[in-house]
Amino acid sequence: MCSPRIVRTAHAAADNPRFSRRAWFGAAGALAAVSAMGSAQAAPNLSGGVVDLTHTLSPELPVWPGNPPFISIPVAWHESGGFGQNALAFWEHTGTHVDAPLHRVREAASVDRIPAADLVAPLVVIDIASKASSDPDAALTVSDIETWESHHGRIPDRAFVALHSGWEHRLASPGAFLNLDSGGRMHTPGFATEAAEFLVSDRSIVGAGVDTLSLDPGTSRDFGAHTAFLGAGRYGVEMLANLAQVPAYGATVVIGAPKHAGGTGGPCRVLALT
């Protein structure tokens, strides 16, 4: 139930003929985010801006070892017919992309069956960049979550929790983003299995994201975080960008997931409303 203050604000907005449709939806989203924070501390002052959390797909963008790169081939030209068009080729889990439950669990929900309501959520960003700068195998732990909550309040139900490791800065150095050892194993941060299980069972999140290529630390071979999130019917988003530009809490995330039948995931456009 909304607080009286939120109800008054909503009614005032609806009754004001100068209040634009765009402003109404912006206010409604902000009110929903504040309401959803529940026991969290007062939300920070938000700018009303939009931060793009999406990397641009290109052949140069790193992909999972062994996967082919993104390809774009012109197939129609303005000079011949008046319209330009490209043919695209990529594996589903390329660039900033969604992991549907089906990606990990046979017979689970495909990407087209992720509820639309779950793709708009309060955004929580937990920063482990300091830890990851000295330990590429760093994992977000339950202790990290508890520390975050001691500063910002309890993670609200149905939030989207993003792990910020600062890993995107490695894109400037060839090979540094994948960070492969001599055996071909990645050394990158991710969610510890116990933290993923905690977020699902104790915090009722709708999904989780990372700024690396995997929800799990790169050295994982049992993929416990994938299993915890996707096995519980949640979704993941991998290779997020610009997490340093959004607040730790108070923003709303909008995930433009693809919707192809039977998909295990796919490239998406992720926006943070700040």
PDB file of C-alpha atoms in Angstrom:
ATOM      1  CA  MET A   1       0.000   0.000   0.000  1.00  0.00           C
ATOM      2  CA  CYS A   2       1.250   3.499  -0.840  1.00  0.00           C
ATOM      3  CA  SER A   3       1.982   5.969   1.901  1.00  0.00           C
ATOM      4  CA  PRO A   4      -0.311   9.058   2.131  1.00  0.00           C
ATOM      5  CA  ARG A   5       2.501  11.207   0.796  1.00  0.00           C
ATOM      6  CA  ILE A   6       2.869   9.072  -2.314  1.00  0.00           C
ATOM      7  CA  VAL A   7      -0.893   9.017  -2.860  1.00  0.00           C
ATOM      8  CA  ARG A   8      -1.080  12.817  -2.556  1.00  0.00           C
ATOM      9  CA  THR A   9       1.783  13.247  -5.012  1.00  0.00           C
ATOM     10  CA  ALA A  10       0.200  10.903  -7.536  1.00  0.00           C
ATOM     11  CA  HIS A  11      -3.186  12.636  -7.335  1.00  0.00           C
ATOM     12  CA  ALA A  12      -1.613  16.055  -7.634  1.00  0.00           C
ATOM     13  CA  ALA A  13       0.230  14.939 -10.755  1.00  0.00           C
ATOM     14  CA  ALA A  14      -2.884  13.413 -12.301  1.00  0.00           C
ATOM     15  CA  ASP A  15      -5.003  16.530 -11.620  1.00  0.00           C
ATOM     16  CA  ASN A  16      -2.466  18.985 -13.034  1.00  0.00           C
ATOM     17  CA  PRO A  17      -3.187  19.575 -16.755  1.00  0.00           C
ATOM     18  CA  ARG A  18       0.328  20.961 -17.237  1.00  0.00           C
ATOM     19  CA  PHE A  19       1.853  17.712 -16.040  1.00  0.00           C
ATOM     20  CA  SER A  20       2.974  15.957 -19.248  1.00  0.00           C
ATOM     21  CA  ARG A  21       2.513  12.285 -20.028  1.00  0.00           C
ATOM     22  CA  ARG A  22       6.270  11.801 -20.018  1.00  0.00           C
ATOM     23  CA  ALA A  23       6.610  13.562 -16.671  1.00  0.00           C
ATOM     24  CA  TRP A  24       3.752  11.467 -15.273  1.00  0.00           C
ATOM     25  CA  PHE A  25       5.475   8.205 -16.145  1.00  0.00           C
ATOM     26  CA  GLY A  26       8.780   9.516 -14.802  1.00  0.00           C
ATOM     27  CA  ALA A  27       7.151  10.467 -11.519  1.00  0.00           C
ATOM     28  CA  ALA A  28       5.271   7.185 -11.335  1.00  0.00           C
ATOM     29  CA  GLY A  29       8.480   5.244 -11.853  1.00  0.00           C
ATOM     30  CA  ALA A  30      10.302   7.223  -9.200  1.00  0.00           C
ATOM     31  CA  LEU A  31       7.440   6.792  -6.727  1.00  0.00           C
ATOM     32  CA  ALA A  32       7.332   3.061  -7.408  1.00  0.00           C
ATOM     33  CA  ALA A  33      11.057   2.778  -6.839  1.00  0.00           C
ATOM     34  CA  VAL A  34      10.898   4.691  -3.551  1.00  0.00           C
ATOM     35  CA  SER A  35       7.902   2.668  -2.384  1.00  0.00           C
ATOM     36  CA  ALA A  36       9.603  -0.604  -3.283  1.00  0.00           C
ATOM     37  CA  MET A  37      12.674   0.268  -1.234  1.00  0.00           C
ATOM     38  CA  GLY A  38      10.624  -0.493   1.877  1.00  0.00           C
ATOM     39  CA  SER A  39      12.956  -0.385   4.845  1.00  0.00           C
ATOM     40  CA  ALA A  40      15.840   1.146   2.907  1.00  0.00           C
ATOM     41  CA  GLN A  41      17.032   4.601   3.847  1.00  0.00           C
ATOM     42  CA  ALA A  42      15.657   7.624   1.973  1.00  0.00           C
ATOM     43  CA  ALA A  43      16.524   7.451  -1.700  1.00  0.00           C
ATOM     44  CA  PRO A  44      19.235   9.814  -2.968  1.00  0.00           C
ATOM     45  CA  ASN A  45      18.283  12.848  -5.016  1.00  0.00           C
ATOM     46  CA  LEU A  46      17.808  11.516  -8.526  1.00  0.00           C
ATOM     47  CA  SER A  47      18.510  13.500 -11.678  1.00  0.00           C
ATOM     48  CA  GLY A  48      15.612  12.374 -13.852  1.00  0.00           C
ATOM     49  CA  GLY A  49      18.202  11.174 -16.369  1.00  0.00           C
ATOM     50  CA  VAL A  50      18.802   7.942 -18.219  1.00  0.00           C
ATOM     51  CA  VAL A  51      22.066   5.963 -18.094  1.00  0.00           C
ATOM     52  CA  ASP A  52      22.673   3.371 -20.803  1.00  0.00           C
ATOM     53  CA  LEU A  53      24.027   0.193 -19.205  1.00  0.00           C
ATOM     54  CA  THR A  54      24.566  -1.455 -22.588  1.00  0.00           C
ATOM     55  CA  HIS A  55      27.751  -2.091 -24.562  1.00  0.00           C
ATOM     56  CA  THR A  56      27.595  -1.441 -28.305  1.00  0.00           C
ATOM     57  CA  LEU A  57      27.652  -4.696 -30.253  1.00  0.00           C
ATOM     58  CA  SER A  58      30.620  -4.886 -32.593  1.00  0.00           C
ATOM     59  CA  PRO A  59      33.051  -7.533 -33.861  1.00  0.00           C
ATOM     60  CA  GLU A  60      35.640  -6.206 -31.392  1.00  0.00           C
ATOM     61  CA  LEU A  61      33.522  -6.821 -28.285  1.00  0.00           C
ATOM     62  CA  PRO A  62      34.839  -9.813 -26.276  1.00  0.00           C
ATOM     63  CA  VAL A  63      32.737 -12.976 -26.305  1.00  0.00           C
ATOM     64  CA  TRP A  64      32.794 -16.191 -24.305  1.00  0.00           C
ATOM     65  CA  PRO A  65      35.919 -18.190 -25.265  1.00  0.00           C
ATOM     66  CA  GLY A  66      35.133 -20.303 -28.308  1.00  0.00           C
ATOM     67  CA  ASN A  67      32.069 -18.321 -29.394  1.00  0.00           C
ATOM     68  CA  PRO A  68      32.132 -16.490 -32.742  1.00  0.00           C
ATOM     69  CA  PRO A  69      32.140 -12.686 -32.711  1.00  0.00           C
ATOM     70  CA  PHE A  70      29.194 -10.493 -33.650  1.00  0.00           C
ATOM     71  CA  ILE A  71      28.894  -9.997 -37.435  1.00  0.00           C
ATOM     72  CA  SER A  72      27.001  -7.306 -39.354  1.00  0.00           C
ATOM     73  CA  ILE A  73      26.830  -7.541 -43.166  1.00  0.00           C
ATOM     74  CA  PRO A  74      25.151  -4.920 -45.388  1.00  0.00           C
ATOM     75  CA  VAL A  75      22.521  -6.582 -47.593  1.00  0.00           C
ATOM     76  CA  ALA A  76      20.585  -3.557 -48.891  1.00  0.00           C
ATOM     77  CA  TRP A  77      21.785  -0.093 -49.863  1.00  0.00           C
ATOM     78  CA  HIS A  78      20.173   3.333 -50.080  1.00  0.00           C
ATOM     79  CA  GLU A  79      21.629   3.754 -53.565  1.00  0.00           C
ATOM     80  CA  SER A  80      19.746   0.653 -54.717  1.00  0.00           C
ATOM     81  CA  GLY A  81      16.139   0.633 -53.560  1.00  0.00           C
ATOM     82  CA  GLY A  82      16.234   3.544 -51.120  1.00  0.00           C
ATOM     83  CA  PHE A  83      16.736   1.614 -47.878  1.00  0.00           C
ATOM     84  CA  GLY A  84      19.724   0.318 -45.982  1.00  0.00           C
ATOM     85  CA  GLN A  85      19.675  -3.010 -44.137  1.00  0.00           C
ATOM     86  CA  ASN A  86      22.186  -5.317 -42.456  1.00  0.00           C
ATOM     87  CA  ALA A  87      22.123  -9.050 -41.845  1.00  0.00           C
ATOM     88  CA  LEU A  88      23.232  -9.843 -38.291  1.00  0.00           C
ATOM     89  CA  ALA A  89      24.864 -13.001 -37.004  1.00  0.00           C
ATOM     90  CA  PHE A  90      25.563 -13.651 -33.328  1.00  0.00           C
ATOM     91  CA  TRP A  91      25.092 -16.259 -30.656  1.00  0.00           C
ATOM     92  CA  GLU A  92      22.372 -15.465 -28.123  1.00  0.00           C
ATOM     93  CA  HIS A  93      24.778 -14.724 -25.284  1.00  0.00           C
ATOM     94  CA  THR A  94      26.737 -11.971 -27.009  1.00  0.00           C
ATOM     95  CA  GLY A  95      27.390  -8.484 -25.701  1.00  0.00           C
ATOM     96  CA  THR A  96      25.109  -7.111 -22.994  1.00  0.00           C
ATOM     97  CA  HIS A  97      22.580  -9.930 -22.896  1.00  0.00           C
ATOM     98  CA  VAL A  98      19.875 -11.689 -20.912  1.00  0.00           C
ATOM     99  CA  ASP A  99      20.205 -15.214 -19.515  1.00  0.00           C
ATOM    100  CA  ALA A 100      16.749 -16.785 -19.407  1.00  0.00           C
ATOM    101  CA  PRO A 101      16.125 -19.645 -16.942  1.00  0.00           C
ATOM    102  CA  LEU A 102      16.204 -22.013 -19.938  1.00  0.00           C
ATOM    103  CA  HIS A 103      19.875 -21.176 -20.431  1.00  0.00           C
ATOM    104  CA  ARG A 104      20.719 -23.311 -17.404  1.00  0.00           C
ATOM    105  CA  VAL A 105      17.647 -25.463 -16.706  1.00  0.00           C
ATOM    106  CA  ARG A 106      16.019 -27.736 -19.277  1.00  0.00           C
ATOM    107  CA  GLU A 107      12.275 -27.037 -19.711  1.00  0.00           C
ATOM    108  CA  ALA A 108      12.543 -23.768 -17.753  1.00  0.00           C
ATOM    109  CA  ALA A 109      11.198 -20.445 -19.041  1.00  0.00           C
ATOM    110  CA  SER A 110      12.606 -19.200 -22.334  1.00  0.00           C
ATOM    111  CA  VAL A 111      13.392 -15.518 -22.849  1.00  0.00           C
ATOM    112  CA  ASP A 112       9.999 -14.797 -24.410  1.00  0.00           C
ATOM    113  CA  ARG A 113       8.321 -16.086 -21.232  1.00  0.00           C
ATOM    114  CA  ILE A 114      10.079 -13.770 -18.775  1.00  0.00           C
ATOM    115  CA  PRO A 115       7.220 -11.688 -17.292  1.00  0.00           C
ATOM    116  CA  ALA A 116       7.315  -8.113 -18.590  1.00  0.00           C
ATOM    117  CA  ALA A 117       6.717  -6.842 -15.046  1.00  0.00           C
ATOM    118  CA  ASP A 118      10.017  -8.433 -13.964  1.00  0.00           C
ATOM    119  CA  LEU A 119      11.960  -6.427 -16.552  1.00  0.00           C
ATOM    120  CA  VAL A 120      11.297  -3.104 -14.776  1.00  0.00           C
ATOM    121  CA  ALA A 121      12.621  -3.117 -11.220  1.00  0.00           C
ATOM    122  CA  PRO A 122      14.330  -1.140  -8.458  1.00  0.00           C
ATOM    123  CA  LEU A 123      18.051  -1.148  -9.250  1.00  0.00           C
ATOM    124  CA  VAL A 124      20.549  -2.110  -6.548  1.00  0.00           C
ATOM    125  CA  VAL A 125      24.272  -1.803  -7.346  1.00  0.00           C
ATOM    126  CA  ILE A 126      26.781  -3.513  -5.060  1.00  0.00           C
ATOM    127  CA  ASP A 127      30.332  -2.334  -5.670  1.00  0.00           C
ATOM    128  CA  ILE A 128      33.227  -4.774  -5.223  1.00  0.00           C
ATOM    129  CA  ALA A 129      35.602  -2.909  -7.579  1.00  0.00           C
ATOM    130  CA  SER A 130      38.167  -2.332  -4.848  1.00  0.00           C
ATOM    131  CA  LYS A 131      38.301  -6.026  -4.039  1.00  0.00           C
ATOM    132  CA  ALA A 132      38.377  -7.010  -7.713  1.00  0.00           C
ATOM    133  CA  SER A 133      41.228  -4.617  -8.505  1.00  0.00           C
ATOM    134  CA  SER A 134      43.596  -6.763  -6.465  1.00  0.00           C
ATOM    135  CA  ASP A 135      41.878 -10.128  -6.899  1.00  0.00           C
ATOM    136  CA  PRO A 136      40.493 -10.966 -10.356  1.00  0.00           C
ATOM    137  CA  ASP A 137      38.749 -14.008  -8.861  1.00  0.00           C
ATOM    138  CA  ALA A 138      36.836 -11.868  -6.347  1.00  0.00           C
ATOM    139  CA  ALA A 139      33.263 -12.932  -5.610  1.00  0.00           C
ATOM    140  CA  LEU A 140      30.349 -10.955  -4.219  1.00  0.00           C
ATOM    141  CA  THR A 141      29.539 -12.619  -0.906  1.00  0.00           C
ATOM    142  CA  VAL A 142      26.708 -12.568   1.615  1.00  0.00           C
ATOM    143  CA  SER A 143      28.991 -10.392   3.757  1.00  0.00           C
ATOM    144  CA  ASP A 144      29.215  -7.852   0.901  1.00  0.00           C
ATOM    145  CA  ILE A 145      25.413  -7.790   0.732  1.00  0.00           C
ATOM    146  CA  GLU A 146      25.143  -7.270   4.490  1.00  0.00           C
ATOM    147  CA  THR A 147      27.685  -4.445   4.336  1.00  0.00           C
ATOM    148  CA  TRP A 148      25.700  -2.797   1.527  1.00  0.00           C
ATOM    149  CA  GLU A 149      22.503  -3.088   3.575  1.00  0.00           C
ATOM    150  CA  SER A 150      24.176  -1.583   6.648  1.00  0.00           C
ATOM    151  CA  HIS A 151      24.702   1.592   4.592  1.00  0.00           C
ATOM    152  CA  HIS A 152      21.602   1.679   2.408  1.00  0.00           C
ATOM    153  CA  GLY A 153      18.938  -0.433   4.083  1.00  0.00           C
ATOM    154  CA  ARG A 154      17.445  -3.791   3.190  1.00  0.00           C
ATOM    155  CA  ILE A 155      17.348  -4.725  -0.482  1.00  0.00           C
ATOM    156  CA  PRO A 156      13.710  -4.326  -1.545  1.00  0.00           C
ATOM    157  CA  ASP A 157      11.673  -7.264  -2.767  1.00  0.00           C
ATOM    158  CA  ARG A 158      11.616  -7.715  -6.542  1.00  0.00           C
ATOM    159  CA  ALA A 159      14.784  -5.703  -7.064  1.00  0.00           C
ATOM    160  CA  PHE A 160      17.410  -6.244  -9.753  1.00  0.00           C
ATOM    161  CA  VAL A 161      20.842  -6.582  -8.133  1.00  0.00           C
ATOM    162  CA  ALA A 162      23.893  -5.638 -10.197  1.00  0.00           C
ATOM    163  CA  LEU A 163      27.471  -6.486  -9.270  1.00  0.00           C
ATOM    164  CA  HIS A 164      29.892  -3.680 -10.131  1.00  0.00           C
ATOM    165  CA  SER A 165      33.465  -4.925 -10.333  1.00  0.00           C
ATOM    166  CA  GLY A 166      34.865  -2.185 -12.572  1.00  0.00           C
ATOM    167  CA  TRP A 167      35.757  -4.850 -15.112  1.00  0.00           C
ATOM    168  CA  GLU A 168      34.738  -2.842 -18.187  1.00  0.00           C
ATOM    169  CA  HIS A 169      37.871  -0.717 -17.843  1.00  0.00           C
ATOM    170  CA  ARG A 170      39.780  -3.764 -19.078  1.00  0.00           C
ATOM    171  CA  LEU A 171      38.155  -3.482 -22.509  1.00  0.00           C
ATOM    172  CA  ALA A 172      40.858  -0.993 -23.465  1.00  0.00           C
ATOM    173  CA  SER A 173      43.540  -3.703 -23.219  1.00  0.00           C
ATOM    174  CA  PRO A 174      43.277  -6.676 -25.602  1.00  0.00           C
ATOM    175  CA  GLY A 175      42.880  -9.922 -23.678  1.00  0.00           C
ATOM    176  CA  ALA A 176      42.471  -8.230 -20.301  1.00  0.00           C
ATOM    177  CA  PHE A 177      38.679  -8.530 -20.217  1.00  0.00           C
ATOM    178  CA  LEU A 178      38.666 -12.316 -20.650  1.00  0.00           C
ATOM    179  CA  ASN A 179      41.840 -12.582 -18.521  1.00  0.00           C
ATOM    180  CA  LEU A 180      42.616 -16.144 -19.596  1.00  0.00           C
ATOM    181  CA  ASP A 181      45.342 -18.157 -17.906  1.00  0.00           C
ATOM    182  CA  SER A 182      47.634 -20.602 -19.718  1.00  0.00           C
ATOM    183  CA  GLY A 183      44.967 -23.291 -19.421  1.00  0.00           C
ATOM    184  CA  GLY A 184      42.308 -21.131 -21.080  1.00  0.00           C
ATOM    185  CA  ARG A 185      40.367 -20.488 -17.880  1.00  0.00           C
ATOM    186  CA  MET A 186      38.976 -16.998 -17.244  1.00  0.00           C
ATOM    187  CA  HIS A 187      39.829 -15.129 -14.065  1.00  0.00           C
ATOM    188  CA  THR A 188      36.967 -12.663 -13.601  1.00  0.00           C
ATOM    189  CA  PRO A 189      34.684 -11.627 -10.695  1.00  0.00           C
ATOM    190  CA  GLY A 190      31.141 -12.881 -10.147  1.00  0.00           C
ATOM    191  CA  PHE A 191      28.548 -13.865  -7.555  1.00  0.00           C
ATOM    192  CA  ALA A 192      29.458 -16.456  -4.931  1.00  0.00           C
ATOM    193  CA  THR A 193      26.935 -19.300  -4.968  1.00  0.00           C
ATOM    194  CA  GLU A 194      25.865 -18.581  -1.388  1.00  0.00           C
ATOM    195  CA  ALA A 195      25.231 -14.916  -2.223  1.00  0.00           C
ATOM    196  CA  ALA A 196      23.101 -15.873  -5.229  1.00  0.00           C
ATOM    197  CA  GLU A 197      21.086 -18.302  -3.106  1.00  0.00           C
ATOM    198  CA  PHE A 198      20.631 -15.646  -0.423  1.00  0.00           C
ATOM    199  CA  LEU A 199      19.370 -13.048  -2.897  1.00  0.00           C
ATOM    200  CA  VAL A 200      16.815 -15.512  -4.261  1.00  0.00           C
ATOM    201  CA  SER A 201      15.588 -17.023  -1.011  1.00  0.00           C
ATOM    202  CA  ASP A 202      15.934 -14.113   1.427  1.00  0.00           C
ATOM    203  CA  ARG A 203      15.551 -11.036  -0.775  1.00  0.00           C
ATOM    204  CA  SER A 204      13.137 -12.215  -3.503  1.00  0.00           C
ATOM    205  CA  ILE A 205      14.968 -10.473  -6.351  1.00  0.00           C
ATOM    206  CA  VAL A 206      13.685 -10.671  -9.935  1.00  0.00           C
ATOM    207  CA  GLY A 207      17.135 -10.850 -11.504  1.00  0.00           C
ATOM    208  CA  ALA A 208      20.840 -10.189 -11.181  1.00  0.00           C
ATOM    209  CA  GLY A 209      23.515  -8.690 -13.379  1.00  0.00           C
ATOM    210  CA  VAL A 210      27.275  -8.393 -13.753  1.00  0.00           C
ATOM    211  CA  ASP A 211      29.738  -6.290 -15.715  1.00  0.00           C
ATOM    212  CA  THR A 212      31.668  -9.420 -16.735  1.00  0.00           C
ATOM    213  CA  LEU A 213      30.761 -12.252 -19.106  1.00  0.00           C
ATOM    214  CA  SER A 214      29.400 -14.551 -16.399  1.00  0.00           C
ATOM    215  CA  LEU A 215      27.233 -14.407 -13.288  1.00  0.00           C
ATOM    216  CA  ASP A 216      29.766 -16.830 -11.776  1.00  0.00           C
ATOM    217  CA  PRO A 217      33.428 -16.103 -11.143  1.00  0.00           C
ATOM    218  CA  GLY A 218      35.372 -17.057 -14.260  1.00  0.00           C
ATOM    219  CA  THR A 219      37.110 -19.981 -12.553  1.00  0.00           C
ATOM    220  CA  SER A 220      33.815 -21.672 -11.625  1.00  0.00           C
ATOM    221  CA  ARG A 221      33.082 -25.050 -13.159  1.00  0.00           C
ATOM    222  CA  ASP A 222      29.837 -25.865 -11.346  1.00  0.00           C
ATOM    223  CA  PHE A 223      28.228 -22.498 -12.214  1.00  0.00           C
ATOM    224  CA  GLY A 224      26.522 -22.285  -8.850  1.00  0.00           C
ATOM    225  CA  ALA A 225      25.343 -18.685  -9.284  1.00  0.00           C
ATOM    226  CA  HIS A 226      23.750 -19.495 -12.639  1.00  0.00           C
ATOM    227  CA  THR A 227      22.026 -22.483 -11.059  1.00  0.00           C
ATOM    228  CA  ALA A 228      20.819 -20.486  -8.050  1.00  0.00           C
ATOM    229  CA  PHE A 229      19.409 -17.605 -10.094  1.00  0.00           C
ATOM    230  CA  LEU A 230      18.124 -19.336 -13.225  1.00  0.00           C
ATOM    231  CA  GLY A 231      17.082 -22.491 -11.399  1.00  0.00           C
ATOM    232  CA  ALA A 232      14.770 -20.369  -9.251  1.00  0.00           C
ATOM    233  CA  GLY A 233      13.142 -18.827 -12.312  1.00  0.00           C
ATOM    234  CA  ARG A 234      15.067 -15.558 -12.123  1.00  0.00           C
ATOM    235  CA  TYR A 235      16.988 -14.099 -15.045  1.00  0.00           C
ATOM    236  CA  GLY A 236      20.501 -12.751 -15.382  1.00  0.00           C
ATOM    237  CA  VAL A 237      22.074  -9.973 -17.403  1.00  0.00           C
ATOM    238  CA  GLU A 238      25.748 -10.222 -18.263  1.00  0.00           C
ATOM    239  CA  MET A 239      28.267  -7.668 -19.549  1.00  0.00           C
ATOM    240  CA  LEU A 240      26.565  -4.570 -18.173  1.00  0.00           C
ATOM    241  CA  ALA A 241      28.197  -1.188 -18.799  1.00  0.00           C
ATOM    242  CA  ASN A 242      28.452   2.124 -16.916  1.00  0.00           C
ATOM    243  CA  LEU A 243      27.452   0.834 -13.476  1.00  0.00           C
ATOM    244  CA  ALA A 244      29.750   3.437 -11.929  1.00  0.00           C
ATOM    245  CA  GLN A 245      27.417   6.132 -13.290  1.00  0.00           C
ATOM    246  CA  VAL A 246      24.327   5.039 -11.337  1.00  0.00           C
ATOM    247  CA  PRO A 247      23.637   5.296  -7.596  1.00  0.00           C
ATOM    248  CA  ALA A 248      23.868   2.325  -5.271  1.00  0.00           C
ATOM    249  CA  TYR A 249      20.088   2.436  -4.826  1.00  0.00           C
ATOM    250  CA  GLY A 250      17.100   4.521  -5.816  1.00  0.00           C
ATOM    251  CA  ALA A 251      17.243   4.138  -9.599  1.00  0.00           C
ATOM    252  CA  THR A 252      14.952   1.971 -11.709  1.00  0.00           C
ATOM    253  CA  VAL A 253      16.263  -0.466 -14.314  1.00  0.00           C
ATOM    254  CA  VAL A 254      14.453  -1.204 -17.573  1.00  0.00           C
ATOM    255  CA  ILE A 255      15.628  -4.272 -19.476  1.00  0.00           C
ATOM    256  CA  GLY A 256      14.625  -4.450 -23.136  1.00  0.00           C
ATOM    257  CA  ALA A 257      14.877  -8.216 -23.420  1.00  0.00           C
ATOM    258  CA  PRO A 258      14.482  -9.927 -26.797  1.00  0.00           C
ATOM    259  CA  LYS A 259      11.358 -11.990 -27.382  1.00  0.00           C
ATOM    260  CA  HIS A 260      12.071 -14.885 -29.714  1.00  0.00           C
ATOM    261  CA  ALA A 261      10.289 -18.191 -29.147  1.00  0.00           C
ATOM    262  CA  GLY A 262      12.305 -20.739 -27.220  1.00  0.00           C
ATOM    263  CA  GLY A 263      15.276 -18.421 -26.730  1.00  0.00           C
ATOM    264  CA  THR A 264      17.807 -19.086 -23.977  1.00  0.00           C
ATOM    265  CA  GLY A 265      18.615 -15.376 -23.936  1.00  0.00           C
ATOM    266  CA  GLY A 266      19.798 -12.652 -26.242  1.00  0.00           C
ATOM    267  CA  PRO A 267      21.348  -9.206 -26.575  1.00  0.00           C
ATOM    268  CA  CYS A 268      19.330  -6.525 -24.768  1.00  0.00           C
ATOM    269  CA  ARG A 269      19.234  -2.785 -24.173  1.00  0.00           C
ATOM    270  CA  VAL A 270      19.452  -1.981 -20.458  1.00  0.00           C
ATOM    271  CA  LEU A 271      18.579   1.500 -19.179  1.00  0.00           C
ATOM    272  CA  ALA A 272      18.819   2.940 -15.668  1.00  0.00           C
ATOM    273  CA  LEU A 273      16.339   5.695 -14.868  1.00  0.00           C
ATOM    274  CA  THR A 274      18.146   7.916 -12.388  1.00  0.00           C
TER     275      THR A 274
END
